C-alpha positions as a printed NumPy array, in Angstrom:
array([[ 99.131,  58.12 ,  90.974],
       [ 99.541,  61.385,  89.125],
       [101.178,  61.496,  85.724],
       [104.955,  62.023,  85.753],
       [106.166,  65.563,  85.211],
       [107.829,  66.437,  81.9  ],
       [111.283,  64.915,  81.518],
       [113.793,  67.76 ,  81.57 ],
       [116.901,  65.605,  81.765],
       [117.588,  65.627,  78.046],
       [119.061,  68.628,  76.306],
       [117.031,  70.365,  73.605],
       [118.938,  70.002,  70.294],
       [118.515,  73.748,  69.825],
       [120.692,  74.216,  72.894],
       [123.61 ,  72.101,  71.737],
       [126.84 ,  73.653,  73.035],
       [124.841,  76.193,  75.032],
       [126.399,  76.384,  78.541],
       [123.025,  77.322,  80.016],
       [121.423,  74.081,  78.833],
       [122.708,  71.959,  81.696],
       [123.587,  72.652,  85.31 ],
       [127.035,  74.11 ,  85.825],
       [129.631,  71.641,  87.048],
       [131.554,  74.394,  88.824],
       [131.516,  74.527,  92.638],
       [128.07 ,  75.354,  94.045],
       [126.668,  75.625,  90.535],
       [128.531,  78.875,  89.817],
       [127.608,  79.792,  86.229],
       [130.371,  79.247,  83.719],
       [130.672,  82.959,  82.945],
       [133.711,  82.381,  80.752],
       [131.627,  80.255,  78.378],
       [128.361,  82.209,  78.418],
       [127.874,  84.674,  75.581],
       [124.937,  86.983,  74.756],
       [123.739,  84.734,  71.921],
       [123.142,  81.904,  74.393],
       [120.355,  83.703,  76.258],
       [117.664,  83.877,  73.581],
       [117.504,  80.12 ,  72.892],
       [117.804,  79.292,  76.597],
       [114.947,  81.618,  77.491],
       [112.792,  80.188,  74.716],
       [113.403,  76.592,  75.783],
       [112.953,  77.41 ,  79.475],
       [109.674,  79.205,  78.877],
       [108.383,  76.297,  76.785],
       [109.464,  73.842,  79.474],
       [107.658,  75.872,  82.139],
       [104.461,  76.048,  80.127],
       [104.502,  72.272,  79.693],
       [104.972,  71.795,  83.425],
       [102.087,  74.164,  84.275],
       [ 99.774,  72.417,  81.844],
       [100.57 ,  69.017,  83.279],
       [100.101,  70.104,  86.906],
       [ 96.783,  71.76 ,  86.024],
       [ 95.509,  68.751,  84.05 ],
       [ 96.442,  66.122,  86.646],
       [ 93.187,  64.166,  87.239],
       [ 94.118,  62.987,  90.723],
       [ 93.206,  64.768,  93.935],
       [ 95.606,  67.642,  94.527],
       [ 98.353,  67.199,  97.099],
       [101.261,  69.358,  98.148],
       [103.636,  66.974,  96.355],
       [101.729,  67.045,  93.064],
       [100.85 ,  70.757,  92.945],
       [103.075,  72.974,  95.085],
       [106.372,  71.107,  94.845],
       [106.355,  71.07 ,  91.016],
       [105.711,  74.814,  91.062],
       [108.582,  75.246,  93.501],
       [110.888,  73.228,  91.263],
       [109.768,  74.986,  88.107],
       [112.057,  74.794,  85.114],
       [115.675,  74.509,  86.174],
       [116.676,  75.8  ,  82.741],
       [114.571,  78.938,  82.992],
       [115.578,  79.562,  86.586],
       [119.242,  79.221,  85.689],
       [118.923,  81.473,  82.652],
       [116.995,  84.206,  84.452],
       [119.366,  84.387,  87.385],
       [122.453,  84.568,  85.193],
       [120.984,  86.994,  82.685],
       [119.569,  89.557,  85.1  ],
       [122.724,  89.368,  87.195],
       [124.871,  90.209,  84.174],
       [122.599,  92.829,  82.627],
       [122.577,  94.799,  85.896],
       [126.313,  94.477,  86.514],
       [127.703,  94.601,  82.981],
       [124.853,  95.389,  80.63 ],
       [125.943,  95.92 ,  77.05 ],
       [123.612,  97.31 ,  74.404],
       [123.194,  93.765,  73.08 ],
       [122.126,  92.49 ,  76.486],
       [119.729,  95.37 ,  77.012],
       [118.13 ,  94.582,  73.649],
       [117.656,  90.986,  74.808],
       [116.155,  92.288,  78.055],
       [113.648,  94.394,  76.145],
       [112.69 ,  91.403,  74.006],
       [112.426,  88.758,  76.717],
       [110.704,  90.753,  79.459],
       [107.283,  90.683,  77.733],
       [107.653,  86.917,  77.268],
       [108.382,  86.414,  80.955],
       [105.424,  88.603,  81.846],
       [103.201,  86.528,  79.588],
       [104.495,  83.36 ,  81.226],
       [103.708,  84.73 ,  84.679],
       [100.191,  85.573,  83.521],
       [ 99.818,  82.104,  82.018],
       [100.501,  80.654,  85.454],
       [ 98.554,  83.004,  87.712],
       [ 95.551,  83.288,  85.389],
       [ 95.265,  79.539,  84.742],
       [ 91.835,  78.695,  86.174],
       [ 92.307,  74.884,  86.419],
       [ 95.69 ,  75.329,  88.082],
       [ 94.283,  77.776,  90.614],
       [ 91.362,  75.448,  91.302],
       [ 93.82 ,  72.796,  92.485],
       [ 95.717,  75.277,  94.664],
       [ 92.46 ,  76.679,  96.013],
       [ 91.246,  73.198,  96.914],
       [ 94.482,  72.5  ,  98.781],
       [ 94.245,  75.826, 100.598],
       [ 90.621,  75.292, 101.557],
       [ 91.348,  71.804, 102.883],
       [ 94.236,  73.164, 104.952],
       [ 92.018,  75.957, 106.287],
       [ 89.158,  73.713, 107.382],
       [ 91.404,  70.979, 108.794],
       [ 90.52 ,  68.301, 106.269],
       [ 93.771,  68.43 , 104.314],
       [ 96.946,  66.39 , 104.525],
       [ 99.441,  66.84 , 107.315],
       [101.912,  69.551, 106.371],
       [105.028,  70.829, 108.05 ],
       [104.905,  74.419, 109.308],
       [106.982,  75.523, 106.334],
       [104.772,  73.669, 103.853],
       [101.63 ,  75.204, 105.343],
       [103.142,  78.676, 105.031],
       [104.357,  78.024, 101.481],
       [100.88 ,  76.846, 100.457],
       [ 99.34 ,  79.975, 101.97 ],
       [101.843,  82.17 , 100.134],
       [101.185,  80.507,  96.773],
       [ 97.44 ,  80.899,  97.24 ],
       [ 97.789,  84.558,  98.163],
       [100.056,  85.269,  95.183],
       [ 97.552,  83.709,  92.796],
       [ 94.71 ,  85.763,  94.25 ],
       [ 96.695,  89.001,  94.111],
       [ 97.667,  88.245,  90.51 ],
       [ 94.06 ,  87.886,  89.382],
       [ 93.304,  84.176,  89.646],
       [ 89.707,  84.887,  90.701],
       [ 88.94 ,  87.166,  87.757],
       [ 86.466,  86.205,  85.059],
       [ 87.727,  85.573,  81.538],
       [ 87.36 ,  89.212,  80.404],
       [ 89.178,  90.411,  83.485],
       [ 92.024,  87.952,  82.977],
       [ 92.461,  89.097,  79.388],
       [ 92.476,  92.754,  80.408],
       [ 94.949,  92.086,  83.204],
       [ 97.348,  90.207,  80.931],
       [ 97.291,  93.127,  78.495],
       [ 97.952,  95.622,  81.279],
       [100.832,  93.559,  82.604],
       [102.481,  93.608,  79.186],
       [102.132,  97.387,  78.956],
       [103.572,  97.868,  82.436],
       [106.459,  95.515,  81.773],
       [107.456,  97.254,  78.544],
       [107.453, 100.679,  80.19 ],
       [109.389,  99.465,  83.227],
       [112.103,  98.057,  80.974],
       [112.249, 101.321,  79.033],
       [112.512, 103.254,  82.299],
       [115.445, 101.098,  83.469],
       [117.358, 101.585,  80.266],
       [116.623, 105.311,  80.022],
       [117.765, 105.897,  83.609],
       [121.111, 104.251,  82.878],
       [121.525, 106.339,  79.723],
       [120.571, 109.536,  81.548],
       [122.966, 108.76 ,  84.391],
       [125.873, 108.435,  81.985],
       [124.845, 111.437,  79.894],
       [124.54 , 113.708,  82.939],
       [128.215, 113.386,  83.903],
       [129.824, 116.833,  84.24 ],
       [132.73 , 117.544,  81.907],
       [135.417, 119.774,  83.427],
       [138.235, 121.065,  81.253],
       [140.393, 122.937,  83.76 ],
       [141.999, 121.184,  86.701],
       [141.607, 124.334,  88.786],
       [137.866, 123.694,  88.782],
       [138.508, 120.536,  90.781],
       [139.924, 122.401,  93.754],
       [139.135, 120.46 ,  96.916],
       [139.397, 117.027,  95.348],
       [142.316, 114.881,  96.399],
       [144.752, 113.159,  94.061],
       [142.745, 109.923,  93.947],
       [139.525, 111.748,  93.073],
       [141.232, 113.784,  90.367],
       [142.813, 110.673,  88.914],
       [139.438, 108.93 ,  88.846],
       [137.861, 111.913,  87.066],
       [140.701, 111.985,  84.535],
       [140.349, 108.244,  83.904],
       [136.579, 108.608,  83.436],
       [137.148, 111.315,  80.832],
       [139.657, 109.181,  78.981],
       [137.237, 106.239,  78.922],
       [134.594, 108.572,  77.469],
       [137.005, 109.878,  74.832],
       [137.155, 113.37 ,  76.346],
       [139.933, 115.716,  77.357],
       [140.141, 116.985,  80.901],
       [138.008, 115.44 ,  83.614],
       [134.595, 113.825,  83.922],
       [132.613, 113.921,  87.162],
       [130.427, 110.837,  86.919],
       [127.149, 110.603,  88.823],
       [125.837, 108.076,  91.305],
       [122.142, 107.192,  91.201],
       [120.913, 109.086,  94.312],
       [120.404, 112.841,  94.07 ],
       [123.235, 113.987,  96.328],
       [126.614, 113.472,  94.707],
       [129.514, 112.571,  97.058],
       [131.894, 115.055,  95.418],
       [129.719, 117.949,  96.603],
       [131.335, 117.621, 100.016],
       [134.782, 118.36 ,  98.556],
       [134.499, 120.769,  95.614],
       [135.406, 124.275,  96.789],
       [134.31 , 125.993,  93.576],
       [130.689, 126.943,  94.143],
       [129.941, 127.147,  90.402],
       [131.196, 123.58 ,  89.875],
       [129.113, 122.376,  92.821],
       [126.07 , 124.001,  91.245],
       [126.749, 122.368,  87.879],
       [127.093, 118.953,  89.493],
       [123.953, 119.384,  91.608],
       [121.835, 120.611,  88.705],
       [123.084, 117.811,  86.477],
       [121.934, 115.376,  89.141],
       [118.45 , 116.759,  89.834],
       [117.597, 117.707,  86.242],
       [118.517, 114.431,  84.573],
       [115.853, 112.54 ,  82.717],
       [113.53 , 113.456,  79.855],
       [111.424, 110.526,  78.724],
       [111.516, 108.951,  82.177],
       [109.215, 111.535,  83.756],
       [106.383, 110.776,  81.358],
       [107.1  , 107.046,  81.627],
       [106.754, 107.239,  85.398],
       [103.312, 108.809,  85.132],
       [102.22 , 106.179,  82.617],
       [103.503, 103.341,  84.791],
       [101.689, 104.71 ,  87.849],
       [ 98.375, 104.968,  85.993],
       [ 98.704, 101.5  ,  84.476],
       [ 99.421, 100.062,  87.906],
       [ 96.35 , 101.841,  89.287],
       [ 94.217, 100.26 ,  86.561],
       [ 95.703,  96.88 ,  87.419],
       [ 94.827,  97.323,  91.079],
       [ 91.27 ,  98.32 ,  90.223],
       [ 90.822,  95.176,  88.137],
       [ 91.855,  93.178,  91.196],
       [ 89.359,  94.936,  93.437],
       [ 91.695,  97.367,  95.201],
       [ 91.17 , 101.091,  95.597],
       [ 94.699, 101.859,  94.422],
       [ 98.   , 100.161,  93.738],
       [ 99.363, 100.99 ,  97.188],
       [ 96.575,  98.956,  98.773],
       [ 97.364,  96.028,  96.485],
       [101.098,  96.284,  97.099],
       [100.972,  96.084, 100.903],
       [ 98.454,  93.231, 101.026],
       [101.221,  90.607, 101.188],
       [103.711,  92.66 , 103.205],
       [104.081,  93.01 , 106.938],
       [102.416,  96.46 , 106.884],
       [ 99.318,  94.814, 105.341],
       [ 97.165,  97.974, 105.095],
       [ 97.927, 101.509, 103.76 ],
       [ 96.925, 103.103, 107.069],
       [100.014, 101.615, 108.715],
       [102.31 , 103.268, 106.149],
       [100.466, 106.598, 106.285],
       [100.775, 106.535, 110.058],
       [104.527, 105.975, 109.879],
       [104.856, 109.009, 107.595],
       [102.577, 111.186, 109.721],
       [104.561, 110.479, 112.859],
       [108.018, 111.057, 111.423],
       [107.727, 113.926, 108.908],
       [107.186, 116.793, 111.355],
       [110.024, 115.941, 113.77 ],
       [112.349, 115.26 , 110.811],
       [111.552, 118.667, 109.301],
       [112.129, 120.353, 112.66 ],
       [115.525, 118.734, 113.   ],
       [116.392, 119.675, 109.405],
       [115.482, 123.312, 110.069],
       [117.904, 123.378, 112.989],
       [120.625, 121.843, 110.832],
       [119.966, 124.363, 108.05 ],
       [120.34 , 127.254, 110.477],
       [123.737, 125.999, 111.628],
       [124.928, 125.352, 108.07 ],
       [123.785, 128.795, 106.909],
       [125.797, 130.439, 109.693],
       [128.889, 128.524, 108.592],
       [128.384, 129.377, 104.924],
       [127.967, 133.047, 105.818],
       [131.505, 132.993, 107.201],
       [132.626, 132.43 , 103.592],
       [130.439, 135.249, 102.312],
       [127.507, 133.103, 101.178],
       [124.388, 134.987, 102.198],
       [121.914, 132.743, 100.399],
       [122.474, 129.047, 101.133],
       [121.634, 126.762,  98.203],
       [121.085, 123.024,  97.92 ],
       [124.532, 122.532,  96.325],
       [126.139, 124.253,  99.318],
       [124.585, 122.011, 101.965],
       [126.819, 118.893, 101.595],
       [129.954, 121.045, 101.453],
       [129.195, 123.058, 104.567],
       [127.556, 120.186, 106.44 ],
       [130.892, 118.425, 106.12 ],
       [132.706, 121.465, 107.505],
       [130.299, 121.813, 110.406],
       [130.914, 118.17 , 111.229],
       [134.646, 118.813, 111.168],
       [134.454, 121.995, 113.243],
       [131.683, 121.196, 115.713],
       [132.518, 117.536, 116.121],
       [136.187, 117.59 , 115.07 ],
       [135.464, 115.029, 112.341],
       [137.228, 115.757, 109.066],
       [136.085, 113.405, 106.324],
       [139.379, 113.818, 104.487],
       [141.24 , 112.883, 107.643],
       [139.206, 109.696, 107.753],
       [140.012, 108.604, 104.21 ],
       [143.484, 107.109, 104.828],
       [141.861, 104.728, 107.304],
       [139.289, 103.373, 104.856],
       [140.961, 101.306, 102.148],
       [138.473,  99.209, 100.185],
       [140.238,  95.85 , 100.452],
       [140.972,  96.206, 104.136],
       [137.42 ,  97.297, 104.941],
       [136.205,  94.209, 103.113],
       [138.638,  91.63 , 104.51 ],
       [139.224,  92.908, 108.037],
       [135.853,  94.578, 108.511],
       [132.953,  93.028, 106.619],
       [134.335,  89.484, 106.514],
       [135.704,  89.609, 110.068],
       [132.309,  90.649, 111.424],
       [130.679,  87.722, 109.604],
       [133.154,  85.373, 111.262],
       [132.996,  86.862, 114.751],
       [129.216,  87.229, 114.86 ],
       [127.945,  84.274, 112.818],
       [130.899,  81.892, 112.504],
       [131.056,  82.394, 108.733],
       [134.419,  82.544, 106.947],
       [135.367,  83.472, 103.377],
       [138.218,  82.043, 101.313],
       [139.366,  83.622,  98.055],
       [138.822,  81.364,  95.028],
       [141.226,  82.61 ,  92.357],
       [140.36 ,  79.553,  90.293],
       [136.758,  80.713,  89.825],
       [135.754,  83.409,  87.368],
       [132.949,  85.9  ,  87.911],
       [130.92 ,  87.868,  85.363],
       [133.507,  90.667,  84.951],
       [137.254,  91.006,  85.53 ],
       [136.565,  93.481,  88.362],
       [134.48 ,  90.932,  90.257],
       [136.04 ,  88.415,  92.653],
       [134.741,  85.089,  93.991],
       [135.031,  83.8  ,  97.57 ],
       [133.926,  80.473,  99.013],
       [131.826,  80.856, 102.159],
       [132.136,  78.268, 104.925],
       [130.765,  77.479, 108.344],
       [133.131,  77.503, 111.326],
       [133.556,  73.727, 110.964],
       [134.519,  74.021, 107.301],
       [131.144,  73.019, 105.843],
       [130.515,  74.878, 102.607],
       [127.702,  77.438, 102.555],
       [128.108,  78.786,  99.04 ],
       [129.919,  81.45 ,  97.05 ],
       [130.094,  85.22 ,  97.361],
       [130.879,  87.493,  94.406],
       [132.098,  91.022,  95.137],
       [131.874,  93.638,  92.364],
       [132.686,  97.056,  93.797],
       [133.8  ,  99.49 ,  91.071],
       [131.619, 101.697,  88.915],
       [131.54 , 101.409,  85.119],
       [129.288, 102.613,  82.322],
       [127.707,  99.194,  81.854],
       [126.674,  98.85 ,  85.501],
       [123.443, 100.322,  86.807],
       [123.751, 102.875,  89.584],
       [123.448, 102.279,  93.303],
       [124.319,  99.242,  95.372],
       [122.532,  95.914,  95.501],
       [122.71 ,  92.202,  96.204],
       [121.843,  89.63 ,  93.547],
       [121.025,  85.95 ,  94.133],
       [122.774,  84.002,  91.364],
       [121.887,  80.526,  92.648],
       [119.01 ,  80.111,  95.122],
       [119.693,  77.897,  98.152],
       [117.049,  75.207,  98.624],
       [116.749,  71.955, 100.497],
       [114.248,  70.775,  97.905],
       [116.628,  71.411,  95.009],
       [119.784,  70.462,  96.897],
       [121.429,  73.801,  96.074],
       [123.553,  76.196,  98.093],
       [123.687,  79.947,  97.631],
       [125.702,  81.936,  95.15 ],
       [125.171,  85.638,  95.837],
       [126.758,  88.87 ,  94.672],
       [127.219,  92.363,  96.044],
       [127.469,  95.278,  93.643],
       [128.575,  98.813,  94.519],
       [129.645, 101.8  ,  92.451],
       [132.861, 102.951,  94.106],
       [135.067, 105.24 ,  92.029],
       [137.832, 103.243,  90.4  ],
       [141.318, 104.472,  91.334],
       [143.796, 105.394,  88.655],
       [145.942, 102.541,  87.388],
       [147.891, 101.123,  90.314],
       [146.194, 103.463,  92.766],
       [144.63 , 102.601,  96.103],
       [140.851, 102.353,  96.272],
       [139.509, 104.341,  99.198],
       [135.927, 104.379, 100.43 ],
       [133.965, 106.979, 102.329],
       [132.351, 106.322, 105.682],
       [128.996, 106.07 , 103.9  ],
       [130.444, 103.501, 101.511],
       [131.818, 101.543, 104.466],
       [128.282, 101.327, 105.844],
       [126.982, 100.354, 102.407],
       [129.496,  97.498, 102.201],
       [128.322,  96.153, 105.558],
       [124.687,  96.691, 104.504],
       [124.912,  94.806, 101.227],
       [126.819,  91.969, 102.851],
       [123.932,  91.717, 105.321],
       [121.743,  90.866, 102.328],
       [124.361,  88.356, 101.199],
       [124.392,  86.69 , 104.608],
       [120.602,  86.506, 104.564],
       [120.866,  84.451, 101.39 ],
       [123.91 ,  82.414, 102.335],
       [122.69 ,  81.094, 105.696],
       [119.162,  80.289, 104.531],
       [117.859,  76.965, 105.873],
       [114.52 ,  77.06 , 104.039],
       [113.564,  73.996, 102.036],
       [111.474,  75.706,  99.381],
       [112.962,  78.181,  96.873],
       [110.047,  80.633,  96.992],
       [110.73 ,  81.382, 100.67 ],
       [114.515,  81.007, 100.671],
       [116.965,  83.673, 101.759],
       [115.87 ,  87.179, 100.846],
       [112.515,  85.945,  99.463],
       [110.614,  87.686, 102.246],
       [107.957,  90.424, 102.277],
       [109.36 ,  93.509, 100.587],
       [108.975,  95.755, 103.615],
       [111.171,  93.603, 105.845],
       [113.847,  92.514, 103.361],
       [116.102,  95.425, 104.38 ],
       [115.994,  94.492, 108.062],
       [118.858,  91.927, 108.164],
       [121.086,  94.164, 106.033],
       [120.403,  97.175, 108.23 ],
       [121.28 ,  95.132, 111.315],
       [124.618,  94.227, 109.724],
       [125.537,  97.926, 109.545],
       [125.849,  97.96 , 113.338],
       [129.227,  96.216, 113.157],
       [130.875,  98.88 , 110.995],
       [132.083, 101.018, 113.905],
       [131.898,  98.484, 116.732],
       [134.934,  97.876, 118.947],
       [136.402,  94.5  , 118.082],
       [135.821,  95.129, 114.381],
       [136.663,  98.722, 113.484],
       [140.208,  98.724, 114.869],
       [141.111,  95.825, 112.554],
       [140.174,  97.511, 109.28 ],
       [140.36 , 101.255, 110.021],
       [144.155, 101.475, 109.921],
       [146.218, 104.197, 108.304],
       [147.275, 103.253, 104.803],
       [150.867, 104.408, 105.372],
       [151.586, 103.771, 109.062],
       [149.207, 100.852, 109.731],
       [148.205, 102.619, 112.947],
       [144.575, 102.03 , 113.967],
       [142.191, 104.937, 113.758],
       [142.783, 107.092, 116.852],
       [140.315, 106.373, 119.639],
       [139.434, 110.039, 120.002],
       [138.714, 110.388, 116.265],
       [136.539, 107.282, 116.313],
       [134.716, 108.583, 119.377],
       [134.039, 111.871, 117.604],
       [132.73 , 110.009, 114.551],
       [130.332, 108.068, 116.763],
       [129.305, 111.141, 118.728],
       [128.578, 113.012, 115.495],
       [126.274, 110.266, 114.217],
       [123.169, 112.398, 114.75 ],
       [124.593, 115.317, 112.799],
       [122.809, 115.348, 109.458],
       [120.113, 112.847, 110.49 ],
       [117.417, 115.465, 109.959],
       [118.385, 115.996, 106.343],
       [118.984, 112.286, 105.748],
       [115.528, 111.468, 107.088],
       [113.801, 114.224, 105.104],
       [115.442, 113.316, 101.787],
       [114.512, 109.682, 102.372],
       [110.933, 110.49 , 103.433],
       [110.494, 112.735, 100.401],
       [111.357, 109.834,  98.096],
       [109.232, 107.377, 100.089],
       [106.22 , 109.668, 100.05 ],
       [106.638, 110.296,  96.315],
       [106.651, 106.553,  95.685],
       [103.6  , 106.122,  97.916],
       [101.559, 109.007,  96.484],
       [102.298, 108.041,  92.884],
       [100.596, 104.749,  93.713],
       [ 97.794, 106.026,  95.935],
       [ 95.769, 107.365,  93.001],
       [ 92.692, 105.822,  91.487],
       [ 92.694, 104.455,  87.928],
       [ 90.935, 107.504,  86.482],
       [ 93.62 , 109.959,  87.545],
       [ 96.018, 110.925,  84.764],
       [ 99.075, 113.045,  85.529],
       [100.094, 115.218,  82.586],
       [102.963, 117.   ,  84.324],
       [105.029, 114.638,  86.476],
       [107.297, 117.41 ,  87.73 ],
       [104.347, 119.49 ,  88.908],
       [102.843, 116.436,  90.593],
       [106.112, 115.876,  92.435],
       [106.207, 119.487,  93.652],
       [102.569, 119.4  ,  94.778],
       [103.017, 116.058,  96.544],
       [105.994, 117.244,  98.567],
       [104.245, 120.494,  99.465],
       [101.103, 118.67 , 100.556],
       [103.109, 116.202, 102.659],
       [105.025, 118.953, 104.43 ],
       [108.302, 117.833, 102.847],
       [108.949, 120.678, 100.381],
       [112.333, 121.875, 101.62 ],
       [114.212, 124.2  ,  99.225],
       [117.593, 122.872, 100.363],
       [116.787, 119.161, 100.588],
       [115.673, 117.422,  97.389],
       [114.31 , 113.869,  97.535],
       [116.881, 111.1  ,  97.626],
       [115.462, 110.087,  94.252],
       [113.329, 112.307,  92.06 ],
       [110.606, 110.773,  89.935],
       [112.637, 110.83 ,  86.723],
       [115.364, 108.553,  88.092],
       [113.497, 106.702,  90.838],
       [114.517, 103.281,  89.577],
       [113.543, 101.544,  92.817],
       [109.885, 102.262,  92.238],
       [109.339, 102.626,  88.496],
       [111.404,  99.677,  87.331],
       [112.518,  97.904,  90.486],
       [110.679,  95.877,  93.075],
       [109.965,  98.741,  95.467],
       [106.763, 100.078,  93.876],
       [104.745, 101.389,  96.839],
       [107.532,  99.929,  98.912],
       [110.23 , 102.533,  99.404],
       [108.742, 103.108, 102.855],
       [110.234,  99.7  , 103.627],
       [113.626, 101.091, 104.615],
       [112.188, 103.063, 107.528],
       [109.689, 100.321, 108.352],
       [112.452,  97.718, 108.475],
       [114.752, 100.083, 110.364],
       [112.299,  99.978, 113.256],
       [113.034,  96.249, 113.55 ],
       [116.74 ,  96.928, 113.031],
       [117.005,  99.562, 115.79 ],
       [115.139,  97.277, 118.168],
       [117.488,  94.397, 117.318],
       [120.58 ,  96.536, 117.866],
       [119.152,  97.337, 121.307],
       [118.788,  93.573, 121.845],
       [122.454,  92.972, 120.961],
       [123.419,  95.738, 123.405],
       [121.3  ,  94.083, 126.078],
       [123.055,  90.78 , 125.43 ],
       [126.473,  92.408, 125.705],
       [125.491,  94.153, 128.941],
       [124.382,  90.78 , 130.32 ],
       [127.759,  89.241, 129.499],
       [126.583,  87.138, 126.557],
       [129.437,  86.654, 124.021],
       [128.757,  88.284, 120.672],
       [129.195,  84.965, 118.891],
       [126.469,  83.428, 121.061],
       [124.151,  86.369, 120.471],
       [124.863,  86.219, 116.743],
       [123.981,  82.554, 116.664],
       [120.674,  83.257, 118.418],
       [119.797,  85.925, 115.848],
       [120.894,  83.692, 112.986],
       [118.779,  80.727, 114.169],
       [115.854,  82.874, 115.305],
       [115.499,  84.971, 112.159],
       [118.2  ,  85.   , 109.469],
       [117.969,  81.319, 108.57 ],
       [114.186,  81.375, 108.244],
       [114.034,  83.327, 105.   ],
       [110.326,  83.754, 104.357],
       [109.396,  80.255, 105.505],
       [106.988,  81.456, 108.192],
       [105.107,  84.513, 109.434],
       [107.986,  86.891, 110.132],
       [106.148,  89.151, 112.546],
       [105.489,  86.116, 114.722],
       [109.072,  84.957, 114.217],
       [110.379,  88.336, 115.33 ],
       [108.215,  88.301, 118.438],
       [109.472,  84.811, 119.255],
       [113.094,  85.879, 118.812],
       [112.807,  89.215, 120.628],
       [110.216,  88.255, 123.215],
       [107.947,  91.16 , 122.277],
       [106.98 ,  93.435, 119.383],
       [109.498,  95.953, 118.114],
       [109.821,  99.102, 120.188],
       [109.841, 102.081, 117.825],
       [111.373, 104.327, 120.452],
       [114.773, 102.932, 119.443],
       [114.266, 104.121, 115.849],
       [113.237, 107.617, 116.935],
       [116.201, 107.935, 119.255],
       [118.631, 106.741, 116.563],
       [117.456, 109.413, 114.131],
       [117.248, 112.144, 116.735],
       [113.488, 112.468, 116.335],
       [112.475, 111.624, 119.895],
       [112.214, 115.212, 121.104],
       [109.591, 116.516, 123.457],
       [107.351, 117.671, 120.62 ],
       [107.471, 114.405, 118.683],
       [104.49 , 112.094, 119.249],
       [105.31 , 108.722, 120.723],
       [105.2  , 105.651, 118.577],
       [103.952, 102.303, 119.755],
       [104.336,  99.149, 117.745],
       [100.628,  98.445, 117.839],
       [ 99.976, 101.823, 116.198],
       [101.557, 100.685, 112.942],
       [101.219,  96.907, 113.014],
       [ 97.606,  96.02 , 112.151],
       [ 95.907,  92.701, 112.493],
       [ 96.412,  90.507, 109.408],
       [ 94.111,  91.396, 106.541],
       [ 92.099,  88.587, 104.998],
       [ 91.751,  88.051, 101.261],
       [ 88.497,  87.069,  99.649]])
């Protein structure tokens, strides 16, 4: 018998009266946000880290023969205290991060990095995992379920990719590098948030806001008041293109807003270059040519050639389509006397071309898209009709911020699935963009159900006003709830493969699939109803919206590809390459890739590319297009089911059981093939984006899906 694991049932005296010390007694383990204060995190982190170190030492020192139950399951359980503290803290710091919380983040991140190194670079611990893995590989090991076998393989691979096979000098060097990288990533995150707030455009005269509606003006006035300014404040969203550019008629104001967006960032540009070089040195220590090669080793792409091939086959047709769009937009701008089209003109005139060529006026759409109705009668209705999932408002439960609301999620038979937190309005303490956070991880091993959150940055209406959303924000709401569903319906037993814990380059796939319901008959007519008359969106207007879907796809693809290629090229350099001028490197990279378009900047420039320089998408921003290939193929599958007379609820159940519930508990390429009956067909992706013209090379799944790479 192995020695018992450390007893974590008693509360550390240092944590007396600390609400993080013990599991929450609220439904589904929802953190007691009302009781948690910033001063609780430091002691909880310290105790959780110490508890984890004790657990790792005991598992490594166990003198008995290693088994799944004595090695892998303790690692899966980890420290409940640390897990609880991390989930709550990083959820709050992203959604409502005060200066005090950001200071805690800066202090604790190096400690968490050191803890990760202590685990992955522990030679005795790896020896036990390696022995288990070898026994499983040669058929001499214990009988494992399919999920256990996959979990063991994943743990072994993670240890190898984190340096477990390095000699002592290498492990020391790697731990030092990891600390340097972690510190710079944290600094990048905090600087991006500061730069985003600082770049807001102050407007003193209301006449400069010509083109904005009453709700937009009221939001700008409220933002100025919150900042202690007179007049109006045009706040920025994280991506380069600012939504207000489609409405502002004053060209000089559009230029100010555009330049504020693309020029933001000072320290972040140099930080990005430092992070990229440090990551390259880390990859070299681990035996990889560059960080990109290391990053894809445990993803579904598996080798850099697959990613390069995806870029090579999509850039040229995307640029051709963008050139055609630019020509049409320039002709429209010329009608207003603009002889030289500029980047800040494109969104404005693209919107007018859509209205004139396709009879789709974005302002005419707005009364049909009220935030609450989109959420209740659109996003939630689709979850019910497709997957049998219902949501019930829980006014008795408090979230992390007064803006955020909690719903209980249930199966069709009333069985509880977990909780969903919706936090939709922008504020200075919230990071930019939109994202899903797991707050409690669902796990059969731990006996937990999911608590997940969605965060967006929708402009807050003036006091008592109605919150409207754009068509893009409607899609984003469906997208982020797709991530939430992925977590909520997870049936995986082990936490490390539960819900959205899947390879980075396929994590966007379920959320992209969920976007398909946004404009589908049976859903759209329930939420897209006029705010004053309650009349559903006219069928002809909806048809025009759907018909115009390809308008702007060239630009959208190019701005995305530009960001994806930047991310990739920043991480495709060897360890001896030092970039002194990050802005020049960005310009040269885009020119070399054939993506240097004077009117289409990258979706994210290097200086505010949070996904890659402080998020989890390093060498992974390609994942959106990679995953979209699976998404487009799955949408085609749903269409095939409908054409064959299969009810949408039945088709949804098949997709849920065949993929969504699996999390990362098995090889997902094989799981997809089993669900779909064949590999993804990339022709559906090309057609969706309007890239399947006669000059565009064909794409076959086998061209970009290599055989699995083996690790030494």
